Coordinates of C-alpha atoms and ligand atoms in Angstrom, one line a residue:
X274 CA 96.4 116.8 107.2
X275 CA 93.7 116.2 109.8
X276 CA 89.7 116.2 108.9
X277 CA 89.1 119.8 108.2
X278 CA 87.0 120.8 111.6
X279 CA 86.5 124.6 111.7
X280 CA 82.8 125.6 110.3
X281 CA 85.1 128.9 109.3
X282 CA 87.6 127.3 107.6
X283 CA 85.1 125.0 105.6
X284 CA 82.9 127.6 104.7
X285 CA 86.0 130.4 104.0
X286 CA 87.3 132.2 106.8
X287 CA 88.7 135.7 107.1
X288 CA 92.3 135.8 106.6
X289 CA 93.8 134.4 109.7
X290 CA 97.8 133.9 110.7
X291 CA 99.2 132.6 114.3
X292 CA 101.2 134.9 116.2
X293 CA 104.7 134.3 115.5
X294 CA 105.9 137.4 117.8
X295 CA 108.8 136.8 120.5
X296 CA 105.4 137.7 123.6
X297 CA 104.8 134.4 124.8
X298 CA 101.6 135.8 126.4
X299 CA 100.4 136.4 122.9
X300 CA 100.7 132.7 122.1
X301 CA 97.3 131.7 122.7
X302 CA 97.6 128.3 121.7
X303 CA 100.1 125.6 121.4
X304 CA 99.6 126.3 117.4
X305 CA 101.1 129.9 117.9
X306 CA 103.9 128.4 119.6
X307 CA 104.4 125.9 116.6
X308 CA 104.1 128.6 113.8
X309 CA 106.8 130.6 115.3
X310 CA 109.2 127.2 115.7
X311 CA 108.5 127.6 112.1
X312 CA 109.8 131.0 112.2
X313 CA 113.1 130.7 113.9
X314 CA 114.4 127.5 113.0
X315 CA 116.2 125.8 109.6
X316 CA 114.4 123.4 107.6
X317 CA 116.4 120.9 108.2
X318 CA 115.8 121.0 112.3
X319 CA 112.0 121.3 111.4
X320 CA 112.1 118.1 109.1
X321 CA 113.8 116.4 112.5
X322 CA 111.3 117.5 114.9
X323 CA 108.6 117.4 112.8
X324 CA 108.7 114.0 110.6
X325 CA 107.8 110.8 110.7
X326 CA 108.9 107.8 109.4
X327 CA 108.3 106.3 105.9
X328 CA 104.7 107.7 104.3
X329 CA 104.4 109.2 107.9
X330 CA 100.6 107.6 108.1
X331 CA 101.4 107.0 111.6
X332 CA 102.3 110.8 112.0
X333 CA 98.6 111.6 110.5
X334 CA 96.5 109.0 112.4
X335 CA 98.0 110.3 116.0
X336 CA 95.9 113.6 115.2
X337 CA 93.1 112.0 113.2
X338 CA 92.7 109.9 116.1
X339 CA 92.0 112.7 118.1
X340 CA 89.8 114.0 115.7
X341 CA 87.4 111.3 115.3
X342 CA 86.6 111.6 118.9
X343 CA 83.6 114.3 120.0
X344 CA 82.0 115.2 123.7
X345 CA 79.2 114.6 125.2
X346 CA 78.8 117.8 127.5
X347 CA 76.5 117.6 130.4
X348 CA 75.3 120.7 132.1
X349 CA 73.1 121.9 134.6
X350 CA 76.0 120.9 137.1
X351 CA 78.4 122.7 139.4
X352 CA 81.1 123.4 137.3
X353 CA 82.5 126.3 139.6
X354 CA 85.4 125.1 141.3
X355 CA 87.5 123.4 138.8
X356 CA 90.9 121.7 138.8
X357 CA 93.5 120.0 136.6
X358 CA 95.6 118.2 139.9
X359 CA 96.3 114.5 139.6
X360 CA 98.7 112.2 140.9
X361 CA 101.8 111.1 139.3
X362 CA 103.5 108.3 141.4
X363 CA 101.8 109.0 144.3
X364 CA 102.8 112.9 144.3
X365 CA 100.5 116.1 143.3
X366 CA 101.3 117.5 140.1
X367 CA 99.5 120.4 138.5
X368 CA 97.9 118.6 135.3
X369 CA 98.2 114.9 133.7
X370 CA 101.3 115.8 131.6
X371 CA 104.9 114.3 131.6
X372 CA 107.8 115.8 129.0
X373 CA 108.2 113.3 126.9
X374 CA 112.0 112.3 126.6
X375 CA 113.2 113.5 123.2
X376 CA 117.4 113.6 121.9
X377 CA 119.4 115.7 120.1
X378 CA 117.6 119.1 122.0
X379 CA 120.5 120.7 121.5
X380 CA 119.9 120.8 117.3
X381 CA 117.4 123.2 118.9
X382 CA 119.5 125.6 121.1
X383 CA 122.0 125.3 123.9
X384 CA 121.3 124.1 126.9
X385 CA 117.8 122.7 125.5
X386 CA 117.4 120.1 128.0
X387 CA 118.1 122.0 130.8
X388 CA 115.7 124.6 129.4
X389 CA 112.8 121.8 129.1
X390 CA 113.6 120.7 132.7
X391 CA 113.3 124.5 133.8
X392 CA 110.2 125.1 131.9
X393 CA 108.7 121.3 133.2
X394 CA 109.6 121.9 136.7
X395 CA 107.9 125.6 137.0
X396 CA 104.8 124.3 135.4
X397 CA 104.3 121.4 137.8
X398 CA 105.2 118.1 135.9
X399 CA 107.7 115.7 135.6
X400 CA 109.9 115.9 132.7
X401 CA 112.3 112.7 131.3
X402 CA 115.4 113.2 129.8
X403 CA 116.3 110.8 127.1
X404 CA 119.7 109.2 126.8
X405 CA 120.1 111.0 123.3
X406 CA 119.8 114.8 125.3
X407 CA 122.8 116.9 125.4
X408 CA 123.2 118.1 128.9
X409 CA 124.9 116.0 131.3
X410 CA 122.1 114.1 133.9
X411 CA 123.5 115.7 136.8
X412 CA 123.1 119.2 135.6
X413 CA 119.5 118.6 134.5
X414 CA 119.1 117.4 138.1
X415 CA 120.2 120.7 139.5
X416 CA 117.1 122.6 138.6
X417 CA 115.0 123.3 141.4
X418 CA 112.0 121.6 142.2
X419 CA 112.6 119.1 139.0
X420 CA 111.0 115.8 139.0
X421 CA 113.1 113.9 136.8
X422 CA 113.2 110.4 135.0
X423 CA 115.2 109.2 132.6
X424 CA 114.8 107.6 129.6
X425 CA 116.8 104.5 128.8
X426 CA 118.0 103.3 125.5
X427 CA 120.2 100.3 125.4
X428 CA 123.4 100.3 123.3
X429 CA 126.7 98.2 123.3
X430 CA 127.3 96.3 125.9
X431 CA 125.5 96.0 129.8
X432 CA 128.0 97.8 131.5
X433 CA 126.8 101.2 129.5
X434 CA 123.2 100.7 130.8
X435 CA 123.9 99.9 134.2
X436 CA 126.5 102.7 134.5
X437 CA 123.6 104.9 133.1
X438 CA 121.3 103.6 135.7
X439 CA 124.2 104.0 138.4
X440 CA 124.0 107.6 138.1
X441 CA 120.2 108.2 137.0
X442 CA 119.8 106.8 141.2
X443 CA 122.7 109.3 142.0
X444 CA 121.6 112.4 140.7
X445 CA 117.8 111.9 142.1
X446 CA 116.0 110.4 139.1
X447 CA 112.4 109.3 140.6
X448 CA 111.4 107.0 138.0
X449 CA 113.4 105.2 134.9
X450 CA 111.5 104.9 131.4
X451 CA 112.9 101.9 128.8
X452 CA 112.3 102.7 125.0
X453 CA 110.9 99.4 123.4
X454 CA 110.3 100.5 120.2
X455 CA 113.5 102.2 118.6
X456 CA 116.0 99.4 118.7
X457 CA 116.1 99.6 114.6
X458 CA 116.2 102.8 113.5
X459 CA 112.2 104.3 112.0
X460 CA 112.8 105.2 108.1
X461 CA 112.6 109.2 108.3
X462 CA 113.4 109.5 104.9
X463 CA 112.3 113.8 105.2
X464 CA 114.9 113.9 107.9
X465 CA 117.2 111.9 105.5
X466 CA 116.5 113.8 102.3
X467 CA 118.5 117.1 103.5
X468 CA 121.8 115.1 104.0
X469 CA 124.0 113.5 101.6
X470 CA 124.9 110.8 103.6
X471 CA 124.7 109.8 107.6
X472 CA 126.9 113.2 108.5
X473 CA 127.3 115.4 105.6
X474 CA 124.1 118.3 105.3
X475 CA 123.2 118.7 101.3
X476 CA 124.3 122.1 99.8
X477 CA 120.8 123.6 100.6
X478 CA 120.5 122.6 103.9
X479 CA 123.8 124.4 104.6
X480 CA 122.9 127.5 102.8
X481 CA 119.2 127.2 104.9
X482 CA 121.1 127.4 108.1
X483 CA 123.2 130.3 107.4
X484 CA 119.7 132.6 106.8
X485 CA 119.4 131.8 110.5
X486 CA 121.7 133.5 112.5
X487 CA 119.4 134.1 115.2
X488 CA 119.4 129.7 115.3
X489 CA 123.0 130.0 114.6
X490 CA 123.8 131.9 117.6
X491 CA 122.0 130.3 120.4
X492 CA 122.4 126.8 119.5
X493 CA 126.0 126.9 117.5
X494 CA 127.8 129.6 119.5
X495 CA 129.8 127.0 121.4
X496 CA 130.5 124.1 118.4
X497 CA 128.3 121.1 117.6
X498 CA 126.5 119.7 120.2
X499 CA 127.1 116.3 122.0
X500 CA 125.6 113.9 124.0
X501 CA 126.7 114.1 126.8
X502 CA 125.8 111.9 129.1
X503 CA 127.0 108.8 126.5
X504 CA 130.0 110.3 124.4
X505 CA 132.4 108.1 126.5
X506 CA 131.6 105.3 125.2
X507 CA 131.6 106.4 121.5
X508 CA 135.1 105.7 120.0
X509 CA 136.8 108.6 119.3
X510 CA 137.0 108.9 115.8
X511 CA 132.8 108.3 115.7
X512 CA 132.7 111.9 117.8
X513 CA 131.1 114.1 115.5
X514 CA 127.3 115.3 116.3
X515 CA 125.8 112.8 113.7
X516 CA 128.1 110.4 113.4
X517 CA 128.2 109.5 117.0
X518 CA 123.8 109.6 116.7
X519 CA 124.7 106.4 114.1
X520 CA 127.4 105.1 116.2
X521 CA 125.0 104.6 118.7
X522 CA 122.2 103.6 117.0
X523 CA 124.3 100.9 115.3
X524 CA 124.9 99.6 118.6
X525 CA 121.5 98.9 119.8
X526 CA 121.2 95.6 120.2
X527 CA 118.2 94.1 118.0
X528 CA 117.9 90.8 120.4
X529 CA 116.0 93.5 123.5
X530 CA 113.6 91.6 125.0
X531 CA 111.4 90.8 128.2
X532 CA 114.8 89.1 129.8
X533 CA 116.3 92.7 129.6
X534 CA 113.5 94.2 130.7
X535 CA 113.5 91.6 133.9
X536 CA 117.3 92.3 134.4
X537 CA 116.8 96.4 134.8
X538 CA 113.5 95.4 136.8
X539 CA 116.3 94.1 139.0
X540 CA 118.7 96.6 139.0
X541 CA 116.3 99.4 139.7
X542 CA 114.3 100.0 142.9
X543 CA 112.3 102.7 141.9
X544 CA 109.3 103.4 139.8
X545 CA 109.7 101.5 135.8
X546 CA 107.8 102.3 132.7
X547 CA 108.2 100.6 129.4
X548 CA 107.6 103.4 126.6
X549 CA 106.7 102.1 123.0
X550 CA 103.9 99.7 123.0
X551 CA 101.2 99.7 120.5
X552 CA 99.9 95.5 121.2
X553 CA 97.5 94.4 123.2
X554 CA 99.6 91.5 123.9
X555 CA 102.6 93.0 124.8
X556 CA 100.2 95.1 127.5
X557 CA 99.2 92.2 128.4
X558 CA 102.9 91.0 128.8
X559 CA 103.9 93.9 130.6
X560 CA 102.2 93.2 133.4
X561 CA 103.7 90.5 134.9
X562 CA 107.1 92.0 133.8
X563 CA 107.6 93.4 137.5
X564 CA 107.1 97.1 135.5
X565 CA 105.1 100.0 137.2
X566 CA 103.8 101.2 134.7
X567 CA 103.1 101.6 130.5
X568 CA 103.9 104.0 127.9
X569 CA 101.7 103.2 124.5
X570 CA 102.7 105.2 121.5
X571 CA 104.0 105.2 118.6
X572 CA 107.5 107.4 118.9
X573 CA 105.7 110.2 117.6
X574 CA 104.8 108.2 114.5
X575 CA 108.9 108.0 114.0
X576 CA 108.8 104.1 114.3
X577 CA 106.9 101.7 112.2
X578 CA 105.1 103.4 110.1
X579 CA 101.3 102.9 109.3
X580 CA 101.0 101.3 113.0
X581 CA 98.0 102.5 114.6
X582 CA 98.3 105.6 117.6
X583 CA 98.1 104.8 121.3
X584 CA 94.7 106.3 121.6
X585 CA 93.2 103.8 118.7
X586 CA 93.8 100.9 121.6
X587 CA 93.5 103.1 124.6
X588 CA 90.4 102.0 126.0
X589 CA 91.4 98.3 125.4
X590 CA 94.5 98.8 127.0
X591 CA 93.1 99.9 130.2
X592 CA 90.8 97.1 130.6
X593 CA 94.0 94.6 130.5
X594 CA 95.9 96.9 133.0
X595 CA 93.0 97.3 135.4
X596 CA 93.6 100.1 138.1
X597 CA 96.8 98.0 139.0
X598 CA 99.3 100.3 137.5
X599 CA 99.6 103.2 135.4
X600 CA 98.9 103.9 131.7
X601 CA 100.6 106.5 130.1
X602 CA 100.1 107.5 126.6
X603 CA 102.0 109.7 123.9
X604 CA 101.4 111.0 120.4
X605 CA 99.8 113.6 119.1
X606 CA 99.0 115.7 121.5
X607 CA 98.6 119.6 121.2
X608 CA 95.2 120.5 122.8
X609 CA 94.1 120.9 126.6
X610 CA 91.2 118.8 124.4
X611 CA 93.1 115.9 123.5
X612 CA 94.2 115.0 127.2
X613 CA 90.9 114.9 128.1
X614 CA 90.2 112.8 125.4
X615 CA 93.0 111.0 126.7
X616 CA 92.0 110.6 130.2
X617 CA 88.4 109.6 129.0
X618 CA 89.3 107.1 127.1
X619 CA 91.9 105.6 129.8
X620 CA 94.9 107.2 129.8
X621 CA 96.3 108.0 133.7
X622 CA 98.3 111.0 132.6
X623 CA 99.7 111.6 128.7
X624 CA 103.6 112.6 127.8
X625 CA 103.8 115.3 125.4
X626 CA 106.7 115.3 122.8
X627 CA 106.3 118.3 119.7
X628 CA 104.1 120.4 121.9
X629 CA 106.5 121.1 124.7
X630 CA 109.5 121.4 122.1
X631 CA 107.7 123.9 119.7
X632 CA 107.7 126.0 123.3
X633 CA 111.2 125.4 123.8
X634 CA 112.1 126.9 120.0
X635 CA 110.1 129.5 120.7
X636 CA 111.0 130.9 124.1
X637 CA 113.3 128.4 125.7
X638 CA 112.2 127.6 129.4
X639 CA 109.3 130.5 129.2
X640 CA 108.3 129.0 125.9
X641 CA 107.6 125.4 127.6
X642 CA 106.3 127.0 130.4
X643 CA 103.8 128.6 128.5
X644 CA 103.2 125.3 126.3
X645 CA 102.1 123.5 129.6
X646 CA 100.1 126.4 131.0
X647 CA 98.3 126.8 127.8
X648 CA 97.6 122.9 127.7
X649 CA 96.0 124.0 130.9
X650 CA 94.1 126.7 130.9
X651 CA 92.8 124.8 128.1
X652 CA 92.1 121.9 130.1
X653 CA 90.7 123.8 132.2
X654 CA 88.1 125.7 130.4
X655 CA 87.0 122.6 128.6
X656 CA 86.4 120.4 131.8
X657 CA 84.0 122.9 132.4
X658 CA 82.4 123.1 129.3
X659 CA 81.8 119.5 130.0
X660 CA 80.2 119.5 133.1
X661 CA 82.8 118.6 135.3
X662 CA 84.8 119.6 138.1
X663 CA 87.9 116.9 138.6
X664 CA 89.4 115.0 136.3
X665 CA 88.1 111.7 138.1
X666 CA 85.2 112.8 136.5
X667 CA 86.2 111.7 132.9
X668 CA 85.3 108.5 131.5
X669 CA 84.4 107.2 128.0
X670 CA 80.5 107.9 128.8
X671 CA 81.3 111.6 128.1
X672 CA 82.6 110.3 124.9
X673 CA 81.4 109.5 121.0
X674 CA 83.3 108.0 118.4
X675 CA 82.4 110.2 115.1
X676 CA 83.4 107.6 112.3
X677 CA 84.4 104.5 111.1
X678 CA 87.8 102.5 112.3
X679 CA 86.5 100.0 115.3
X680 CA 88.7 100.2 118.3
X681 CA 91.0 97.0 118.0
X682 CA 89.5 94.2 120.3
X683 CA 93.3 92.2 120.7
Ligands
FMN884 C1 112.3 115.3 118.0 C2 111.9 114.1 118.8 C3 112.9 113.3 119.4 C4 112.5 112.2 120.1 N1 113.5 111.5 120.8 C5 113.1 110.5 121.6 C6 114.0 109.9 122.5 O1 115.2 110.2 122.5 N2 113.6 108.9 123.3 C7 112.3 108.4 123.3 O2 111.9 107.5 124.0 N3 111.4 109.0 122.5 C8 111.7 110.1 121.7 N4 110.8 110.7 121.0 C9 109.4 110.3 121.1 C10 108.7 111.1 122.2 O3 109.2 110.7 123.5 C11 107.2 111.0 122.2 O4 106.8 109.7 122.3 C12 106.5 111.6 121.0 O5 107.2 112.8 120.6 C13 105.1 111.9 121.2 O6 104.4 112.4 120.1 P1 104.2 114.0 120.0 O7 105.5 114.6 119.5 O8 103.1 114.1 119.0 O9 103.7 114.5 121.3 C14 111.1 111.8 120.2 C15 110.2 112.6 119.5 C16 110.5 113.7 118.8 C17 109.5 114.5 118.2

């Protein structure tokens, strides 16, 4: 677990707990939201949205990261009229977050995506729907006021993509996101360890699920989820939940490179991200790829395991990609802190994966809602307890590495 950091907890703090009650007001953190996740859902949903991949170092560095980071608070300066509002492809949005695209929502209730979109939407911020989500695109698109991306994994043959992309432009998409980094599937072997095989849940799993009804209901009520917006091209006997999530990933081709990168470029007018880079070089790369824009991260530490987290070559990173286009980061966060960590050390906005999803478990669109208000107010508070009024403000000089690990120099 992360560096110990509370002088209470260190030197023994009165018995504390989270609030795990169904008040989303009473969540007064993203932590509250998390414990009552824990709460309401099966083990086995917890080990998928919480794991990582192998050891799951990656996992622990994308908070310790965060952790060897400290402020450097001015004061004595105006700090009365304060605000979280950036841009986001050229348009106002109410704080430097993006939902980060994340499949198989509906493990988590029906209508998950939807729900994220909802909860995205009234909060102010784009959210991205991943090609793994279970709601067809064009009923995510039908929320109101939704800005909405998608996120692009390639599979089979061309024809899937550029169908996928055919109707991303028809049902309003503003900006299109390619996953780099998950054409061979990260080792979750927690994730693994509570099936038998690919498909079949182990005996204790099973029994798990059934002491959640309340899960049960609102996620189960109408069958197995699907994926929706890809189950056409799955053969038919590959239909089942899980099996069609290894269908597919046995598909993705392992030969994705810059080429295919170049030929979406060209089938795609509007704003393009690549999500998944953790090498200077491939930043580097990336920007004479014709792309808008950069996602570094680590997949939520899902992916290669003991790779460093996007914020270890942050500040690197935005050197290479100048003010030219935008740097997006994920992993790891949970704090209003931790974006402006973020933003200090580069970052143009940051996408948030667990945080937002622990609000969907625990209230649906209201939960998210609250996740991203919370991240604000947060943000909010802190920016003045650092002597600032505008996020423009931020830059590394407000920042102090606390220990060891060198940022990489590429
Ligand atoms: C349950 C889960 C499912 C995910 N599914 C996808 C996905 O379908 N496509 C994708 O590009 N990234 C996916 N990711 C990675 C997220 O987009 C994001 O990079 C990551 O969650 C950020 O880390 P955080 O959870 O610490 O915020 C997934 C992450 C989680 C936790």
């Amino acid at each position: 677990m992360p560096a110990k950091h509370s002088t209470a907890q260190m030197d023994g703090s009165p018995r504390r707990s989270y609030y795990t009650g169904r008040n989303l007001q009473r969540a007064k953190a993203v932590a509250d939201l998390r414990a009552r996740t824990h709460k309401l859902m099966p083990r086995f949903v917890l080990e998928y949205l919480e794991g990582g991949s192998g050891e799951e170092a990656t996992l622990y560095r994308e908070r310790e990261a965060f952790a060897e980071w400290r402020f450097l608070p001015h004061t004595l300066v105006d700090e009365s009229d304060r605000s979280t509002k950036c841009d986001i492809l050229g348009r106002e949005a109410a704080l430097p977050v993006i939902v980060a695209p994340t499949g198989l929502n509906g493990l988590f209730m029906r209508h998950a995506d939807t729900a994220l979109a909802e909860g995205a939407a009234r909060a102010g911020v784009p959210f991205v729907q991943s090609t793994m989500s279970n709601d067809p695109m064009e009923r995510v698109a039908e929320v109101e006021g939704l800005r909405h991306w998608w996120q692009l994994y390639i599979f089979g043959g061309d024809e899937i993509w550029q169908e996928l992309l055919r109707r991303a432009d028809a049902a309003g998409c503003e900006a299109l996101v390619l996953t780099t980094n998950s054409q061979i599937f990260g080792d979750r072997e927690w994730d693994a360890r509570t099936r038998t095989n690919q498909s079949r849940p182990t005996i204790p799993t099973m029994l798990d699920a059934a002491r959640h009804p309340r899960w049960a209901a609102s996620t189960l009520s109408h069958g197995m989820p699907e994926f929706a917006n890809v189950i056409d091209f799955v053969p038919k006997q590959h239909r089942g939940f899980f099996d069609s999530a290894f269908w597919i990933r046995q598909q993705m081709p392992k030969t994705l490179s810059w080429d295919d990168v170049a030929k979406i470029r060209a089938r795609w007018d509007k704003p393009f991200f690549v999500k998944g880079l953790l090498n200077l070089e491939d930043v580097a790369r990336a920007m004479d790829s014709g792309v808008d824009g950069i996602i570094l991260g680590s997949h939520g530490g899902r992916q290669m395991d003991w790779a460093a987290s996007a914020l270890d070559i942050l500040p690197r990173a935005r050197e290479i990609v100048g003010d030219e286009k935008a740097l997006y980061m994920s992993g790891g966060i949970r704090h209003g802190t931790d974006i402006l960590k973020a933003l200090a050390l580069g970052a143009d906005a940051v996408l948030t994966g667990r945080a937002t999803l622990y609000g969907l478990c625990a209230g649906g669109a209201d939960g998210v809602e609250r996740a991203l208000e919370l991240l604000q107010s947060q943000m909010m508070n802190e920016l003045g307890q650092l002597g600032m009024s505008s996020l423009d403000a931020l830059s590394p000089s407000v920042m102090t590495r606390m220990q060891g690990i060198p940022v990489p120099t590429g």
